[in-house]
Short mmCIF file of C-alpha atoms and ligand atoms in Angstrom, two decimals:
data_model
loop_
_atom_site.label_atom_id
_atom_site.label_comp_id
_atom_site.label_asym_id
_atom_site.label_seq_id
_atom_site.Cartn_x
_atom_site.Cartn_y
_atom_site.Cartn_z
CA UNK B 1 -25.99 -13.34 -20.78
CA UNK B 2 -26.84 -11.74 -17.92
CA UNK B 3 -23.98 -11.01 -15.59
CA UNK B 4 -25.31 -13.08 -12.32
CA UNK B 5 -25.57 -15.92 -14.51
CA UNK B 6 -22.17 -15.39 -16.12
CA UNK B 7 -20.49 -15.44 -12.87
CA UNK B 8 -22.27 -18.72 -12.00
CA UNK B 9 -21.84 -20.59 -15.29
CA UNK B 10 -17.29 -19.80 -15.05
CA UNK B 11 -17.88 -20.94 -11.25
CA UNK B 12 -19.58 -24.30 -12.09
CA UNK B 13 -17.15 -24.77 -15.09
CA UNK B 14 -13.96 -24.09 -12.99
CA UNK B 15 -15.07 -25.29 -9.57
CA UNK B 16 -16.84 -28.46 -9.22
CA UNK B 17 -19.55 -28.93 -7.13
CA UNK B 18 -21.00 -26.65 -3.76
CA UNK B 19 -19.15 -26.03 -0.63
CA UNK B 20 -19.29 -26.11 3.17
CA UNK B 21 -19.86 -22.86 4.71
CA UNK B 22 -15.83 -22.65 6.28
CA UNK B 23 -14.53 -19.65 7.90
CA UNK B 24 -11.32 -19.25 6.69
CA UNK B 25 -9.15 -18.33 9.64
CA UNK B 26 -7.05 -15.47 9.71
CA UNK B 27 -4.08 -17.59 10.43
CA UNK B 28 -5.11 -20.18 7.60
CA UNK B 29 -2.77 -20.33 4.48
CA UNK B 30 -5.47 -20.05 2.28
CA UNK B 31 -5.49 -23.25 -0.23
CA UNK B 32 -6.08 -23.48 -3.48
CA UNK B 33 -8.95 -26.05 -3.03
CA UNK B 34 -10.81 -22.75 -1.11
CA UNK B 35 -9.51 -20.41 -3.95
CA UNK B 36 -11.47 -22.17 -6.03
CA UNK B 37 -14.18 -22.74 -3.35
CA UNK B 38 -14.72 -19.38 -2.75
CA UNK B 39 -15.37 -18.85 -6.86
CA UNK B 40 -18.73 -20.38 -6.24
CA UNK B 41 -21.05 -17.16 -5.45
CA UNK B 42 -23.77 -18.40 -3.77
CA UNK B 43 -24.93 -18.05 -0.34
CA UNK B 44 -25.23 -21.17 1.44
CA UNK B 45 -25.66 -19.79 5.12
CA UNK B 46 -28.88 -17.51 6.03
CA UNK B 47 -27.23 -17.14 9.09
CA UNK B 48 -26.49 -13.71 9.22
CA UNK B 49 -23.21 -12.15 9.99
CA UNK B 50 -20.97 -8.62 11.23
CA UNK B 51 -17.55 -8.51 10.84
CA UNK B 52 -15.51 -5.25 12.02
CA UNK B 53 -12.30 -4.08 12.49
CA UNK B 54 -10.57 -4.10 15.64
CA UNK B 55 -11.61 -5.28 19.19
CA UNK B 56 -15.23 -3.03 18.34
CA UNK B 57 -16.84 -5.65 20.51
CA UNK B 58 -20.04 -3.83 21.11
CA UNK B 59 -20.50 -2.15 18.23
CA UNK B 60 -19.97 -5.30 15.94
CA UNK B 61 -22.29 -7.54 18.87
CA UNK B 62 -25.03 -4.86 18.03
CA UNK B 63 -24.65 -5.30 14.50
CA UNK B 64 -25.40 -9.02 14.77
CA UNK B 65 -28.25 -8.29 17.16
CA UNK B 66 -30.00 -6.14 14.41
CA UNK B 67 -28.99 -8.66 11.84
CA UNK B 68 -30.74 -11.48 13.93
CA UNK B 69 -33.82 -9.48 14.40
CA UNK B 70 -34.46 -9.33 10.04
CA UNK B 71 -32.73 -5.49 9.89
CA UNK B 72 -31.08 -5.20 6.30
CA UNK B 73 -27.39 -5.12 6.60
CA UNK B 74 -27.00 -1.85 5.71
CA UNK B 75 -28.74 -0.24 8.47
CA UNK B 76 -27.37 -3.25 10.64
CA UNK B 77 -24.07 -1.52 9.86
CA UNK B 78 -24.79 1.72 10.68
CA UNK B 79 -26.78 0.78 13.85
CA UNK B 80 -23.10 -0.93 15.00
CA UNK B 81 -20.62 2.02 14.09
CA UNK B 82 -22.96 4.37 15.76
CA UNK B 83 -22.03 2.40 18.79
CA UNK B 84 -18.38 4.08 18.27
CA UNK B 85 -19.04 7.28 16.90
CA UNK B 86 -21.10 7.77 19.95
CA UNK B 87 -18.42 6.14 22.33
CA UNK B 88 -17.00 9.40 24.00
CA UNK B 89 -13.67 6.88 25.55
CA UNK B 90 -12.92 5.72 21.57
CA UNK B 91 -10.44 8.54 20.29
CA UNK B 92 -10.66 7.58 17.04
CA UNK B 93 -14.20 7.52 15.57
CA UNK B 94 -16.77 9.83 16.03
CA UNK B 95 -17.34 12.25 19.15
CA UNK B 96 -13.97 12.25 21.07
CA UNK B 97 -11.74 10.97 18.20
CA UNK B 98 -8.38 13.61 17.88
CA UNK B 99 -8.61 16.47 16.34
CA UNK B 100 -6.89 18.03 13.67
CA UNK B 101 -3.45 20.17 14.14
CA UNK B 102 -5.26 22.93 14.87
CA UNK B 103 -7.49 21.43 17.81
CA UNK B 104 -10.94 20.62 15.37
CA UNK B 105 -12.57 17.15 15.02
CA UNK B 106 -13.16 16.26 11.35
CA UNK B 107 -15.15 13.16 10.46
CA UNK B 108 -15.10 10.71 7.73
CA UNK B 109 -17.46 8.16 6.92
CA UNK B 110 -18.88 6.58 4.11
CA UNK B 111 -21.59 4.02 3.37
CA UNK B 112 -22.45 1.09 0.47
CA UNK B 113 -25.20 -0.67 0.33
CA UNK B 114 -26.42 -4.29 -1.45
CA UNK B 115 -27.46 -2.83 -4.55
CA UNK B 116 -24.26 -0.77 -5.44
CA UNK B 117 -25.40 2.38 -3.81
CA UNK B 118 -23.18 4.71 -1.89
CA UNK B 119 -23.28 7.85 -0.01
CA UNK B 120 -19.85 9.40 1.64
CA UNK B 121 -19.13 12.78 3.78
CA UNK B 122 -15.71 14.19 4.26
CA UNK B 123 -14.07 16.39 6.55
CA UNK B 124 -17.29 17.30 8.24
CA UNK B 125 -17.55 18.99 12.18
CA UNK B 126 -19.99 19.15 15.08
CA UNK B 127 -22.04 15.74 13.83
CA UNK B 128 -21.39 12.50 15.41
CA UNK B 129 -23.18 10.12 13.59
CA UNK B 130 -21.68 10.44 10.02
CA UNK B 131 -21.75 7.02 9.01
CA UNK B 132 -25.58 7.88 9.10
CA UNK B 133 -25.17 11.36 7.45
CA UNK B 134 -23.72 9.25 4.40
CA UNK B 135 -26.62 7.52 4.13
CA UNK B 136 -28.27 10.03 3.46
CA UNK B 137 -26.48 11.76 1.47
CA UNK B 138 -26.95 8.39 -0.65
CA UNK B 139 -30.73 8.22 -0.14
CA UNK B 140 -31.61 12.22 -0.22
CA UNK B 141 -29.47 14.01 -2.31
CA UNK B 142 -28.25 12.59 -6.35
CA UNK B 143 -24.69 12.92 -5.59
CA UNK B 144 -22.39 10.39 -3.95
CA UNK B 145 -20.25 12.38 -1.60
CA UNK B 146 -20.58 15.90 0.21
CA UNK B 147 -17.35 17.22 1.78
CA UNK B 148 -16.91 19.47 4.94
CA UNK B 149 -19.46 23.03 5.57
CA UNK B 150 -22.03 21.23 2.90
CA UNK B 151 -22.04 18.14 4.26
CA UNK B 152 -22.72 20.09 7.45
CA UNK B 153 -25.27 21.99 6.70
CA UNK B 154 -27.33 18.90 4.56
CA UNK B 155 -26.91 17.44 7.88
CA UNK B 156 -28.96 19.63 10.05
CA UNK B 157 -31.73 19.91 7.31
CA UNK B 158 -31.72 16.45 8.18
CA UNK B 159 -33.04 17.18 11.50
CA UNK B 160 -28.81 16.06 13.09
CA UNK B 161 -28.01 18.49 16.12
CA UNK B 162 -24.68 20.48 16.19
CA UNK B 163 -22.23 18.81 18.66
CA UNK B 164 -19.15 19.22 20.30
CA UNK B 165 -16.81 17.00 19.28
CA UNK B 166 -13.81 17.94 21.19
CA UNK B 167 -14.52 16.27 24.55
CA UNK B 168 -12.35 17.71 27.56
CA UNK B 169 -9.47 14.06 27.15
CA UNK B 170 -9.53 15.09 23.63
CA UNK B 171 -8.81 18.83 24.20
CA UNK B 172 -6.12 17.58 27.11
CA UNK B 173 -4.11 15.22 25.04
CA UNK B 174 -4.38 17.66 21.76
CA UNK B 175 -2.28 20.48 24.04
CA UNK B 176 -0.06 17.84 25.16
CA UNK B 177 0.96 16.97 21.58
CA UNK B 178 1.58 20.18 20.94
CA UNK B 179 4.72 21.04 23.29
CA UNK B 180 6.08 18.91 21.19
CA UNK B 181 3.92 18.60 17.90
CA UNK B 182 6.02 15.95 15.85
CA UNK B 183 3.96 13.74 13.57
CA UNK B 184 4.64 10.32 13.16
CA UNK B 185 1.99 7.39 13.17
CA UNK B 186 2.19 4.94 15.52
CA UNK B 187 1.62 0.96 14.41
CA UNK B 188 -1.31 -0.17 16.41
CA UNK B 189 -1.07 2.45 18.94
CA UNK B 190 -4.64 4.62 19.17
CA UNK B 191 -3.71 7.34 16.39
CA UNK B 192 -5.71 5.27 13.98
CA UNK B 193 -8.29 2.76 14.38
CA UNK B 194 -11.08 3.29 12.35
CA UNK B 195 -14.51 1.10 12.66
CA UNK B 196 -15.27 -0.70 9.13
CA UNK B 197 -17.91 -2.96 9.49
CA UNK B 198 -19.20 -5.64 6.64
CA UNK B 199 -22.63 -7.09 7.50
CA UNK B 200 -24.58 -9.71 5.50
CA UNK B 201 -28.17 -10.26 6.50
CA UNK B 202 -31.15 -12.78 6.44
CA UNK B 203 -31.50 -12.51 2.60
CA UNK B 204 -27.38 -12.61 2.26
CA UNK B 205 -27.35 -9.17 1.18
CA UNK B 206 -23.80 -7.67 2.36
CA UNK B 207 -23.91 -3.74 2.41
CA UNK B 208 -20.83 -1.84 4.46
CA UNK B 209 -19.96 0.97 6.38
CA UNK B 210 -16.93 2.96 7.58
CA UNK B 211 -16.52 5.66 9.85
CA UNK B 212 -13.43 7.57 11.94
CA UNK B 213 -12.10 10.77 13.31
CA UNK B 214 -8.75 10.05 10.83
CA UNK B 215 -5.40 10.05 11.07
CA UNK B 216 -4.63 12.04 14.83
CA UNK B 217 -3.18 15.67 14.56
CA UNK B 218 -3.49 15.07 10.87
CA UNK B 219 -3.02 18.80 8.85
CA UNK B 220 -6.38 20.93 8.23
CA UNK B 221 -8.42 19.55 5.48
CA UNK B 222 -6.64 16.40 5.24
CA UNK B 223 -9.13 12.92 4.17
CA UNK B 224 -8.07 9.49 4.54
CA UNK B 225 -9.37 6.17 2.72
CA UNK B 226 -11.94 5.60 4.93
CA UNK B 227 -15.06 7.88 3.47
CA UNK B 228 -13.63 7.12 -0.38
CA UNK B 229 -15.55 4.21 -1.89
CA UNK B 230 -12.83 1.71 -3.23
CA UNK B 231 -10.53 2.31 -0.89
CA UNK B 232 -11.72 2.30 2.61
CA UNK B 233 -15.10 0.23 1.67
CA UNK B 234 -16.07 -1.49 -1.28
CA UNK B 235 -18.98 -3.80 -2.05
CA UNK B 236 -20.32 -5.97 -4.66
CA UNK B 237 -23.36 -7.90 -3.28
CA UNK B 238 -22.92 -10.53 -6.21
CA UNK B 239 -19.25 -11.33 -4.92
CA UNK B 240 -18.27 -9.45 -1.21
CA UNK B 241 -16.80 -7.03 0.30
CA UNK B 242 -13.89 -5.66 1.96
CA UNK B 243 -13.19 -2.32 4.32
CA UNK B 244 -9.74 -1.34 5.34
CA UNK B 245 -7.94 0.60 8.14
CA UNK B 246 -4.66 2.12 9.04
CA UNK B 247 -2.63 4.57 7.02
CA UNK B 248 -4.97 5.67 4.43
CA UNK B 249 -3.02 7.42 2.28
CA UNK B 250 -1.28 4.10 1.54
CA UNK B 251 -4.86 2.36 1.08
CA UNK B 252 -5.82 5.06 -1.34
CA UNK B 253 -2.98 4.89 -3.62
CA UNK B 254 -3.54 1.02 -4.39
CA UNK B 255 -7.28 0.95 -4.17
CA UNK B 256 -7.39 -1.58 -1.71
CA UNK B 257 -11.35 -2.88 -0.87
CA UNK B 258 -11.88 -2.56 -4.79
CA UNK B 259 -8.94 -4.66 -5.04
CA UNK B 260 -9.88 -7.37 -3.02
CA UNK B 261 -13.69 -7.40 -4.14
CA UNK B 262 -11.94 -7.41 -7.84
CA UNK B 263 -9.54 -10.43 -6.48
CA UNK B 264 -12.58 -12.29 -5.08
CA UNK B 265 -14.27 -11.89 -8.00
CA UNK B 266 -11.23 -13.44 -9.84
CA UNK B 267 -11.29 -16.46 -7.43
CA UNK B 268 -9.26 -15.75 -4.53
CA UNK B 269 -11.12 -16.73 -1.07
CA UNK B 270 -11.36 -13.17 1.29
CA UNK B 271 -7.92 -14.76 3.32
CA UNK B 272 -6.15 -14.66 -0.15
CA UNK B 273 -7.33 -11.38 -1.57
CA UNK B 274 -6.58 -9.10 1.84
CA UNK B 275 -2.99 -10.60 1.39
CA UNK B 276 -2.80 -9.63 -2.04
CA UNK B 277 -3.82 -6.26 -1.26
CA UNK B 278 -1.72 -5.83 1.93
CA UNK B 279 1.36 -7.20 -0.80
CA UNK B 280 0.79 -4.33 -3.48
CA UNK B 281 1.52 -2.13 -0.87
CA UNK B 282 5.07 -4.14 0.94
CA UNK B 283 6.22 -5.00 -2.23
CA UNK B 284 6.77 -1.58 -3.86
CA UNK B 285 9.58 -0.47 -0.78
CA UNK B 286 10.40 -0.84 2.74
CA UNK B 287 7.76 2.15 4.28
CA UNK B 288 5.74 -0.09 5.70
CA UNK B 289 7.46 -0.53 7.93
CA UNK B 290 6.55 2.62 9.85
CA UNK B 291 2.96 1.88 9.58
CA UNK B 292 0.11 -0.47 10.13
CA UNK B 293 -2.62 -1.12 7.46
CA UNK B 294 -5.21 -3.89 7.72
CA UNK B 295 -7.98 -5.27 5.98
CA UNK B 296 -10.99 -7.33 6.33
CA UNK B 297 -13.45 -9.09 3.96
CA UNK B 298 -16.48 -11.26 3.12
CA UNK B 299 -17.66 -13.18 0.46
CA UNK B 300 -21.30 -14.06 -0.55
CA UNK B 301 -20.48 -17.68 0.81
CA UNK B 302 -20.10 -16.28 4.07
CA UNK B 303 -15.93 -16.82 4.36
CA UNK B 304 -14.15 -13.90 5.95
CA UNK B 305 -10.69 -12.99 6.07
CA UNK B 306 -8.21 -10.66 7.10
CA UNK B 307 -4.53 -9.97 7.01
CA UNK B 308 -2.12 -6.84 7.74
CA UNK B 309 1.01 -5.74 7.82
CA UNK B 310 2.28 -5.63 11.38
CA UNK B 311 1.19 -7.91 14.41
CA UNK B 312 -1.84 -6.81 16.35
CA UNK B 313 -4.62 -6.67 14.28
CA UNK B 314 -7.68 -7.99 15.51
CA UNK B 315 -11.10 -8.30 14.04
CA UNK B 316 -14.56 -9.29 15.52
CA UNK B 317 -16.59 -11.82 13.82
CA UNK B 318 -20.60 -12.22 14.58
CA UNK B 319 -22.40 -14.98 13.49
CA UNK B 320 -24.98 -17.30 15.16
CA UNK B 321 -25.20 -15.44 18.85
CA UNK B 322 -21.18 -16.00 18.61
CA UNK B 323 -19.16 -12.57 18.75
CA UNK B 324 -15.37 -13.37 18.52
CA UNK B 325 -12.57 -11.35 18.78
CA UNK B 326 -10.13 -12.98 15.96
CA UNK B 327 -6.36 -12.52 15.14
CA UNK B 328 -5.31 -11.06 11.93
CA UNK B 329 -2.00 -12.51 10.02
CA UNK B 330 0.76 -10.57 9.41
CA UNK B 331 2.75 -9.96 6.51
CA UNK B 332 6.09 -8.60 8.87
CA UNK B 333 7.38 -11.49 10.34
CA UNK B 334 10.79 -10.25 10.88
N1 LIG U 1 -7.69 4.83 7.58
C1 LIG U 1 -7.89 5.96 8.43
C2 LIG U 1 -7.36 7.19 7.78
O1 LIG U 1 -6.33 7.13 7.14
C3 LIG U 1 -7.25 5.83 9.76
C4 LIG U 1 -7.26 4.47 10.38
O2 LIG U 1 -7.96 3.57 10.01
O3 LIG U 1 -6.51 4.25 11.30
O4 LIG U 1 -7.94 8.24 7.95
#
């Protein structure tokens, strides 16, 4: 039995008949009528959408603007991150995101598309657009992910111009930390906000991307979750997707936008399976505490959800001309 059908067939079996198209609302205890709702892996909405993290208001309203024109939501996705890679004022994606210890930008991105295809680059200088660069690196080359000088160089045989990354407020706040060069991540403060970005287009194909400047002052050579395919950004275009942000070494160890496409998969609406995820992490001891991870997701019904650990996690939603800026759950309520 083919695996499409499979999925459809334990669905129909467990679930009853079709749904409503409902966003489930961040602050929504998910139910277990939309656990089982969300089992049902059809798309019932040809309305497209973009969801992002954070307040990424332009970048996720452009997005939805290619979406609504018939652009395929991978290169929907890309088209909206570039927006932030290319935003000089954003210090954490892309030109003008913080450099390293040592004063150099270093890039992360990584890309999946609908049909399980991915393309990632790590630790890469003097390009902007890398969310872009991993697309190729999908398309053009037949490996998966090129790290730091290669991934360089395969970008200007792809016609991408050498760039300074390290704009002048960069440079300025980079010898500032330095008088007194402690590191310690801050929850929700600027030192890591990553743009993930889940689109689903026309045809209700959902394809991802994820892109950032990492963790601020972070040591040389150092790579997050966000370019590593099952942690920062994982897709399944038969069930959803899910992208992730904050501290990424905490993402990577649980696995966390495999894990939620996994939980979806199992049944859990997108609500329920980012709170699972954000829970493998708080339940094995109190470090969360000191830092902020959040994640978003999509299914192929079109439900989103979101949750993190600390308050102040916001993500945009697009979806028929409507752009929202929505508030995440939390998991510390103390
Ligand atoms: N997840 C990113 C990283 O660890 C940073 C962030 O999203 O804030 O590199």
């Amino acid at each position: 039995m083919k695996r499409r059908h499979f999925i459809k067939n334990a669905a129909l079996s467990g679930a009853g008949l079709a749904i409503g198209n409902s966003l489930i609302g961040c602050n929504d205890k998910p139910s277990e009528e939309k656990k089982t709702e969300s089992t049902m892996m059809t798309t019932i909405n040809n309305s497209p959408i973009a969801i992002c993290t954070w307040a990424f208001t332009g970048a996720n309203a452009k997005a939805g603007e290619e979406l609504s024109k018939g652009v395929k939501a991978l290169d929907a996705a890309i088209s909206g991150v570039e927006v932030e890679e290319e935003n000089l004022k954003n210090t954490t994606v892309g030109k003008g995101g913080a450099p390293d210890r040592e004063g150099n930008v270093t890039l992360d991105a990584c890309v999946m598309d609908s049909d399980g295809d991915c393309g990632s680059v790590l630790c890469v200088e003097n390009i902007t657009n890398v969310a872009a660069l991993a697309k190729l690196v999908m398309t053009e080359t037949p490996h998966v992910i090129l790290a730091a000088e290669g991934a360089e160089e395969f970008a200007y045989a792809q016609g991408f111009k050498k760039d300074n990354l390290l704009t002048e407020d960069s440079k300025k706040a980079w010898q500032e930390w330095l008088k007194s060069p402690e590191y310690k991540p801050l929850i929700n403060i600027e030192n890591h906000d990553t743009i993930g970005m889940l689109c689903m287009d026309k045809d209700g194909d959902i394809a991802g991307a994820c892109t950032t400047s990492g963790l601020s002052y972070k040591m040389k050579g150092r790579v997050g979750d966000s370019p590593i395919i099952g942690s920062g950004l994982f897709i399944d275009n038969e069930i959803g997707g899910a992208v992730a942000t904050g501290m990424g070494e905490e993402v990577l160890k649980t696995v966390g936008s495999f894990l939620i496409v996994e939980l979806m998969r199992n049944g859990m609406s997108p609500q329920k399976a980012c709170e699972e995820a954000v829970n493998r992490i708080t339940s094995k001891n109190d470090r969360y505490k000191d830092f902020q991870i959040a994640y978003i997701a999509m299914n192929k019904a079109g439900e989103t959800g979101s949750y993190c650990i600390h308050k102040g996690f916001t993500y945009m939603k697009y979806q028929d001309g409507k752009n929202e800026n929505v508030h995440s759950d939390y998991f510390d309520k103390a």
